Short mmCIF file of C-alpha atoms in Angstrom, two decimals:
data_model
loop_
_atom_site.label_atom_id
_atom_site.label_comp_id
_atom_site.label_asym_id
_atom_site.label_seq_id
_atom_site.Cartn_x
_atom_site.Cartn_y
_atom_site.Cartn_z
CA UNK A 1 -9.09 -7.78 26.61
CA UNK A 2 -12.09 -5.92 26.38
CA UNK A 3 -15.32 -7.49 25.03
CA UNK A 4 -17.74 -6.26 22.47
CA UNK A 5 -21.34 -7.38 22.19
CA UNK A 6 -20.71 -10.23 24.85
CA UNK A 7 -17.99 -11.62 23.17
CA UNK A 8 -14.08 -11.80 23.25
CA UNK A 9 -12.53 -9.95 20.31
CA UNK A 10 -11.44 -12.90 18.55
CA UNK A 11 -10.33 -10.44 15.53
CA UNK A 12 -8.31 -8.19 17.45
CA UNK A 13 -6.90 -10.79 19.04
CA UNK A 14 -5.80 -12.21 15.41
CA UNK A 15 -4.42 -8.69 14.21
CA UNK A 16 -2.51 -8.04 17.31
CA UNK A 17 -0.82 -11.72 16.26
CA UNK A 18 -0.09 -10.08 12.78
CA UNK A 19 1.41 -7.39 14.48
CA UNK A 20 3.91 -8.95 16.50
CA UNK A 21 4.96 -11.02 13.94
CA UNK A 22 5.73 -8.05 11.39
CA UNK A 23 7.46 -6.96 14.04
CA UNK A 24 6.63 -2.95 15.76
CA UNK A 25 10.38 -2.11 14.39
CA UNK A 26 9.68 -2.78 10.64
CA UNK A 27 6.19 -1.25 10.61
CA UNK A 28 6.54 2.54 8.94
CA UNK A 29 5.59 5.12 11.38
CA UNK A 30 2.43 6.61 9.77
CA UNK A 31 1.42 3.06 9.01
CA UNK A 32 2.12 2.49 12.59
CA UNK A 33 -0.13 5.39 13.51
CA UNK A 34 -3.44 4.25 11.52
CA UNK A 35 -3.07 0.72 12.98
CA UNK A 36 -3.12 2.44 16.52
CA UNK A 37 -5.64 4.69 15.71
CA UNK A 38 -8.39 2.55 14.41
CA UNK A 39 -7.79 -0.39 17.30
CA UNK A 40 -7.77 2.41 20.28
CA UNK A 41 -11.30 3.70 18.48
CA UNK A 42 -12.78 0.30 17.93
CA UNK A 43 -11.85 -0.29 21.90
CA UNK A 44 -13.05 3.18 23.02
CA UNK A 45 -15.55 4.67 20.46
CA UNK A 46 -16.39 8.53 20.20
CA UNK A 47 -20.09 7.70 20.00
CA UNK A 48 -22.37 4.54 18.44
CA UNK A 49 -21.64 3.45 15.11
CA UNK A 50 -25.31 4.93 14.44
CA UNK A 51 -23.78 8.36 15.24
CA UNK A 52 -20.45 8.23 13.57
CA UNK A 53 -20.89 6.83 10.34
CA UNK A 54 -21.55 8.92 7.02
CA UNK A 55 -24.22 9.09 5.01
CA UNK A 56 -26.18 11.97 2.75
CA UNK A 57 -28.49 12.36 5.11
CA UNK A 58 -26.54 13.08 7.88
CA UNK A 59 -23.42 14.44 6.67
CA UNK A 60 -24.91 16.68 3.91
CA UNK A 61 -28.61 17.56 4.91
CA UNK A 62 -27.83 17.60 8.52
CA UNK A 63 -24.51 19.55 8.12
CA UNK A 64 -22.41 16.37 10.32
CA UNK A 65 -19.59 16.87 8.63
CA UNK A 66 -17.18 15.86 11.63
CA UNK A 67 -18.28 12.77 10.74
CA UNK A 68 -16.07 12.11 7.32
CA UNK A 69 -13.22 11.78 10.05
CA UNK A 70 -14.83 10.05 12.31
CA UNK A 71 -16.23 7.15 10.11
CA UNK A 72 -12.73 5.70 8.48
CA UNK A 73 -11.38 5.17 11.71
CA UNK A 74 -14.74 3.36 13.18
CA UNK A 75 -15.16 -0.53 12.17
CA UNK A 76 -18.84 -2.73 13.01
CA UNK A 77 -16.80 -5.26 14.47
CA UNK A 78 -13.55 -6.98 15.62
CA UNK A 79 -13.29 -9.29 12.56
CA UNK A 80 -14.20 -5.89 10.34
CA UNK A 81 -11.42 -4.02 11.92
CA UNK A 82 -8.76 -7.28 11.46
CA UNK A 83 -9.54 -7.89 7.69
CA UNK A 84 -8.84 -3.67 7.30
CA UNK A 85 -6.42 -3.58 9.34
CA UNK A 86 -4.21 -6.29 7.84
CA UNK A 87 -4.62 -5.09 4.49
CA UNK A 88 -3.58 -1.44 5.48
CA UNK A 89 -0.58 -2.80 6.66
CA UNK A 90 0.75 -4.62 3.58
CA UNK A 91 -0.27 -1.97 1.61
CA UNK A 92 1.32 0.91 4.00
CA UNK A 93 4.42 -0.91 4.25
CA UNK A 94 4.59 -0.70 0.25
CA UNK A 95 3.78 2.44 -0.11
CA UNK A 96 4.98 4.54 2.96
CA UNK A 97 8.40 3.70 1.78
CA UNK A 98 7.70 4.87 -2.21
CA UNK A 99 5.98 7.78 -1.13
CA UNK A 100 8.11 8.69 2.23
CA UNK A 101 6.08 9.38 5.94
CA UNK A 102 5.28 13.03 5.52
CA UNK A 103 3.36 12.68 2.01
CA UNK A 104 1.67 9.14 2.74
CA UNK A 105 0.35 11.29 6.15
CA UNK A 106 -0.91 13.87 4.06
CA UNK A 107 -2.31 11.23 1.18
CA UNK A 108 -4.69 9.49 4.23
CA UNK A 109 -5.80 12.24 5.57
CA UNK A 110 -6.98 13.45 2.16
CA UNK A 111 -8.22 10.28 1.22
CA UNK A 112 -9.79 9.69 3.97
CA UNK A 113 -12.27 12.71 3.72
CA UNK A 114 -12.31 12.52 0.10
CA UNK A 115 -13.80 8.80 -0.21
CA UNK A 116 -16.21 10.04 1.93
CA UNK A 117 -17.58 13.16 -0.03
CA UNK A 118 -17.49 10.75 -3.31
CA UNK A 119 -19.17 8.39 -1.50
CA UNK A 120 -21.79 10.84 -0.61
CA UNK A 121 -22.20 11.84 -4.12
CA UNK A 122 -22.58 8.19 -5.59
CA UNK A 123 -26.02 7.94 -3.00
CA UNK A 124 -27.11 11.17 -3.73
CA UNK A 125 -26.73 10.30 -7.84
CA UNK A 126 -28.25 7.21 -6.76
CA UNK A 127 -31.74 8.67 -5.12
CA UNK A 128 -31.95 11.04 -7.98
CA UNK A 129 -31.67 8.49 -10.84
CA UNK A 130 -33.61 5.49 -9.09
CA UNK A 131 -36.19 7.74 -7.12
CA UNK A 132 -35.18 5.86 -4.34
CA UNK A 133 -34.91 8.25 -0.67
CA UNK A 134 -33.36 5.01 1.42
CA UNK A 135 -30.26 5.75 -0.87
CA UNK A 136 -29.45 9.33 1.48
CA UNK A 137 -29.98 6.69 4.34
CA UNK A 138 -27.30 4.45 3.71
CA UNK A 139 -24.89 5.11 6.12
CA UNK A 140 -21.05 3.20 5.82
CA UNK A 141 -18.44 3.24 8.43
CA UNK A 142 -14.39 1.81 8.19
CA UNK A 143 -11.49 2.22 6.22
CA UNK A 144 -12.08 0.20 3.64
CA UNK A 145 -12.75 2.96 0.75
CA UNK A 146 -9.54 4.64 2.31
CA UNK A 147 -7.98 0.91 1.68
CA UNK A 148 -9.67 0.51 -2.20
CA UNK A 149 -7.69 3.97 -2.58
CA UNK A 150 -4.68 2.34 -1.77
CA UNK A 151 -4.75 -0.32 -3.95
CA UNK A 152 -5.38 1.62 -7.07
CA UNK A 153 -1.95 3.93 -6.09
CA UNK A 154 -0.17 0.48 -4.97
CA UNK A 155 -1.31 -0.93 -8.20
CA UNK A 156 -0.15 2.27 -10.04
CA UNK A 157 3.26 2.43 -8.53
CA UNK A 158 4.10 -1.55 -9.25
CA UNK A 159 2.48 -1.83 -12.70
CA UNK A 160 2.69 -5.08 -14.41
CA UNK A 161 2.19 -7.69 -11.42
CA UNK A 162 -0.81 -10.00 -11.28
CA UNK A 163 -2.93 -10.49 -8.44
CA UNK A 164 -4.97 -13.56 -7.25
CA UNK A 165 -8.73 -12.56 -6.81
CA UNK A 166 -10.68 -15.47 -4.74
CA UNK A 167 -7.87 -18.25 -6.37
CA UNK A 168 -8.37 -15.90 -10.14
CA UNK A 169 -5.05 -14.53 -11.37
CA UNK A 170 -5.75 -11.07 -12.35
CA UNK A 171 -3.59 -8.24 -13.64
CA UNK A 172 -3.27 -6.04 -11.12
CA UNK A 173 -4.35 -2.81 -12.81
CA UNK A 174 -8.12 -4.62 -13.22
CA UNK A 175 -7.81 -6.60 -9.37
CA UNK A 176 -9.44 -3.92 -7.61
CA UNK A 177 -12.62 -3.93 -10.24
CA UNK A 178 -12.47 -7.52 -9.47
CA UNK A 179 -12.65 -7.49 -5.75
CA UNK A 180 -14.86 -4.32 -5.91
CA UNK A 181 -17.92 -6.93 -7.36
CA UNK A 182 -16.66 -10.17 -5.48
CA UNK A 183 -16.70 -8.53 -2.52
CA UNK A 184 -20.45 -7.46 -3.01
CA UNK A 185 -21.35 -10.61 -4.11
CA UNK A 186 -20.00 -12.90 -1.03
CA UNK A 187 -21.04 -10.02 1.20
CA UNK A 188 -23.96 -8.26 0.44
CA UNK A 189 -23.97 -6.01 3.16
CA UNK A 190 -20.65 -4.42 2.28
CA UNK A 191 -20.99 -0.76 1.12
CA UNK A 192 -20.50 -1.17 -2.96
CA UNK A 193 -20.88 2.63 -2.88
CA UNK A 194 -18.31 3.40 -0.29
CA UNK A 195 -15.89 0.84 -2.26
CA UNK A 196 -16.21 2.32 -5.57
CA UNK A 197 -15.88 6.02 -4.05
CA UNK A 198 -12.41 4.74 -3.06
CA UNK A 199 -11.25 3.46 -6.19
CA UNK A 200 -11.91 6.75 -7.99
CA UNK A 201 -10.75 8.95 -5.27
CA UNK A 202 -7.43 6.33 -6.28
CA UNK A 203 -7.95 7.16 -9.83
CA UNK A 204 -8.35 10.79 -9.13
CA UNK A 205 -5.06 10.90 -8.04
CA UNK A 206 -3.04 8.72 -10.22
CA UNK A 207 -4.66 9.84 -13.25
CA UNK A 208 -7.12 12.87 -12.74
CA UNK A 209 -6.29 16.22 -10.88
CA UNK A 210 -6.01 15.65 -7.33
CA UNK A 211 -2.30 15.01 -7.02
CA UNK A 212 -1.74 18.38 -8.64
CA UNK A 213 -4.08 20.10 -6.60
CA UNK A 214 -2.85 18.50 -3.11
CA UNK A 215 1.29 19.77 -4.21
CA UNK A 216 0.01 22.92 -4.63
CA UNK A 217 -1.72 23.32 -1.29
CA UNK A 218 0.62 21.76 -0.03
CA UNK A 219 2.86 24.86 -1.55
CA UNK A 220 6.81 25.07 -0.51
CA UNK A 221 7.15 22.37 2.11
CA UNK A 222 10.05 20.68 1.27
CA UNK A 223 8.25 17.40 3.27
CA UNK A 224 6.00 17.65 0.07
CA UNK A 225 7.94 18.72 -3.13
CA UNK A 226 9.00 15.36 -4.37
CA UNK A 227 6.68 12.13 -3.84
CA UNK A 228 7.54 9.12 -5.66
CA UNK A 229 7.13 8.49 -9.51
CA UNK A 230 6.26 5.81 -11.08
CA UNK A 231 9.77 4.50 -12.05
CA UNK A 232 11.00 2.94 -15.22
CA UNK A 233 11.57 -0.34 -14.09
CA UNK A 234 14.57 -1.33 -16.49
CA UNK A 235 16.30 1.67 -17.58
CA UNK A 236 16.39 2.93 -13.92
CA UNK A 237 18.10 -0.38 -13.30
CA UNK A 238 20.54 -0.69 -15.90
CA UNK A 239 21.00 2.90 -17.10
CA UNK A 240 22.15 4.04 -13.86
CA UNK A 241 25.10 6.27 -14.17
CA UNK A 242 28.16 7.37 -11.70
CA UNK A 243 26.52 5.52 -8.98
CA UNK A 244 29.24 5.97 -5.94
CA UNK A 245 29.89 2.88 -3.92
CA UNK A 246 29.92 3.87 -0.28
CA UNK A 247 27.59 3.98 3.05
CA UNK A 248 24.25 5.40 1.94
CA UNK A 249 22.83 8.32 3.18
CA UNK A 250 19.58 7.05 3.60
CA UNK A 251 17.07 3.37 3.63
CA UNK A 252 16.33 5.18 0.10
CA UNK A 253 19.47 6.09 -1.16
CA UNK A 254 20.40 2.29 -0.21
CA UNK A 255 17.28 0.64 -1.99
CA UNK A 256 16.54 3.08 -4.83
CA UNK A 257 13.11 3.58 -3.13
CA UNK A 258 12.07 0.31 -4.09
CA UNK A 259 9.37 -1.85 -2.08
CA UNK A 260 10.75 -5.45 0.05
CA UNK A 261 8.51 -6.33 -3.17
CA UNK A 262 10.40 -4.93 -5.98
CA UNK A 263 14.13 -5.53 -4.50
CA UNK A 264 13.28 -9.32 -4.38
CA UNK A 265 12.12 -9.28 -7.70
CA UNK A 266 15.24 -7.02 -9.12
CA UNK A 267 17.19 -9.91 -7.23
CA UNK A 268 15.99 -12.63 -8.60
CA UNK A 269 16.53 -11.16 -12.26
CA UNK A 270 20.16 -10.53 -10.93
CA UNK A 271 20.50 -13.90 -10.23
CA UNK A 272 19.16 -15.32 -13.65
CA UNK A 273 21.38 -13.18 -15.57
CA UNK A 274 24.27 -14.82 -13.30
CA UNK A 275 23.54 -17.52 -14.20
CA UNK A 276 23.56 -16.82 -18.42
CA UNK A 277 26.84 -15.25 -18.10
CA UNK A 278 28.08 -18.52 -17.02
CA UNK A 279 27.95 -17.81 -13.48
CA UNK A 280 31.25 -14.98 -13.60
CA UNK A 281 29.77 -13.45 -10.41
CA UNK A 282 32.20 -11.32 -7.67
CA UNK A 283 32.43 -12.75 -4.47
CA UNK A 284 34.68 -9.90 -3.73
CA UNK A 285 31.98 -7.41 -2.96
CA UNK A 286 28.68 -7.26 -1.57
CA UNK A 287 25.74 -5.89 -3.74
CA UNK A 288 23.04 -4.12 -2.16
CA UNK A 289 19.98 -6.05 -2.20
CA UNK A 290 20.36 -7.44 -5.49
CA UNK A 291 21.47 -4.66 -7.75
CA UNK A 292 23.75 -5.75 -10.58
CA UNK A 293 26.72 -3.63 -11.71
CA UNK A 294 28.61 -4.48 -14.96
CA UNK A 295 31.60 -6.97 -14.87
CA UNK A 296 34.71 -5.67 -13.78
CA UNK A 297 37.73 -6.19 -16.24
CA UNK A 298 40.23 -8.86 -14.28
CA UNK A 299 43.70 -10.64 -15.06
CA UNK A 300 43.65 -14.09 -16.10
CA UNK A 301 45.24 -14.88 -13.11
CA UNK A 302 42.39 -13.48 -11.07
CA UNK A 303 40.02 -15.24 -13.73
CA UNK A 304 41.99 -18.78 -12.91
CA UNK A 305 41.44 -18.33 -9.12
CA UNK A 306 38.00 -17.44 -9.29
CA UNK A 307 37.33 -20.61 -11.74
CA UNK A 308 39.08 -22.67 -9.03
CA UNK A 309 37.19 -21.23 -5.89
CA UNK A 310 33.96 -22.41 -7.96
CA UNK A 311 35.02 -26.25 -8.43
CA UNK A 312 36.34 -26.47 -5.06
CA UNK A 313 32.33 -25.51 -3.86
CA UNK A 314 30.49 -27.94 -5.57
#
């Protein structure tokens, strides 16, 4: 392993363990791809951290803009690069599977120059309203706006769930706010500005323009016509009509596009409402990860046996 500063790479180390134990064959391939990308440039750098990361200065003054590429994928340390790393994977596992390979591609790359230029604008506002020049000097490098982006569409797409925020339950919808400040306050030498930029480039998206404006340059590509929507949680699950039992096309066709997240959670309500109708489940035939059907009509004879095959298991 390579060492960094005099030092072995105990955070690398640690996210390599995370890794493994996700498993490379359950890890989404674009997902896949960022996790690569940022450890091979943290192990072999384009240039110095001094030279790569964005700031006014350099990236609008002094024209640098290959540089709103280059600093996402650039972290100031090993334990930088875990703590981003591990949180891109949770949330790209949730999301690459909503919003399918192609379009969660296409949302990174956008994001990822995007936070960026907002980033860039916050310091500029900054030096203008405070009088302050060492505002266009500030200069931020990793993914972490990319990841505060994230959030806000993970957030969006699974509305209702609560989040715990330093031991604080939080609904999620206000978590990233939350963090955004915490954050700051146990490390002050976090970029707030770079932060915030990603939580409106999020906000942008999910409730401003830019989704709009990235399907129509994205124009006819059928890889692009139909990310996910925000789903009704219940009537999609209960008002379901003419679904066809059979092998499934697709991992979506099979799950109904939902998250690891979202089928434990539609499984566990399956479960309850077993339970209230007094347990007259069908051992008969498998149900995809926890969807519920309606009760099939069956003879009283059928009725007797199943009764039986229930007293004889407890």
């Amino acid at each position: 392993m390579q060492r960094r500063q005099g030092r072995v790479n105990a955070g690398l180390l640690l996210l390599l363990y995370q890794i493994s134990q996700v498993g490379l064959q359950n890890i989404p391939s674009v997902t896949l791809g960022v996790l690569v990308l940022n450890i091979f440039f943290f192990l072999n750098p384009v240039r110095p951290l001094p030279e790569v990361c964005i700031s006014v200065s350099e990236g609008f003054y002094r024209k640098n803009w290959q540089r709103l590429l280059l600093s996402p994928v650039h972290h100031a340390d090993d334990w930088h690069l875990y703590y981003n790393m591990v949180s891109m994977l949770w949330k790209g596992m949730m999301l690459e599977r909503k919003l399918k390979s192609v379009w969660f591609a296409y949302v990174i790359t956008v994001f990822s120059v995007l936070v960026g230029v907002v980033y860039m604008v916050l310091e500029f506002t900054l030096t203008k309203i405070l009088d302050d020049p060492s505002y266009e000097m500030n200069c931020a490098v990793g993914f972490s706006g990319v990841l505060f982006a994230l959030k806000v569409l993970n957030n969006h797409y699974n509305p209702g769930r609560v989040s715990s925020v330093l031991g604080v339950r939080i609904p999620s919808k206000y978590a990233c706010w939350v963090e955004l400040v915490a954050i700051h306050l146990i490390a002050p030498g976090t970029s707030f500005a770079g932060h915030l930029a990603g939580i409106l480039v999020g906000l942008m998206y999910t409730m401003g323009p830019l989704k709009k404006i990235m399907k129509a340059c994205a124009g006819g590509i059928s890889s692009f016509s139909d990310p996910a929507r925000p789903r009704d949680y219940y009537s999609e699950y209960y008002g379901s009509v003419g679904y066809q039992h059979g092998t499934p096309g697709s991992y979506y066709d099979y799950t109904g596009g939902l998250s690891e997240e979202e089928q434990l959670e539609r499984a566990v309500l399956n479960s309850l409402h077993d339970r209230d109708s007094g347990g007259a489940t069908h051992h008969t035939e498998r149900r995809p990860y926890g969807f519920w059907f309606p009760p099939e009509q069956h003879s009283e004879e059928e009725m007797r046996r199943q009764r039986l095959r229930r007293f004889e298991r407890r």
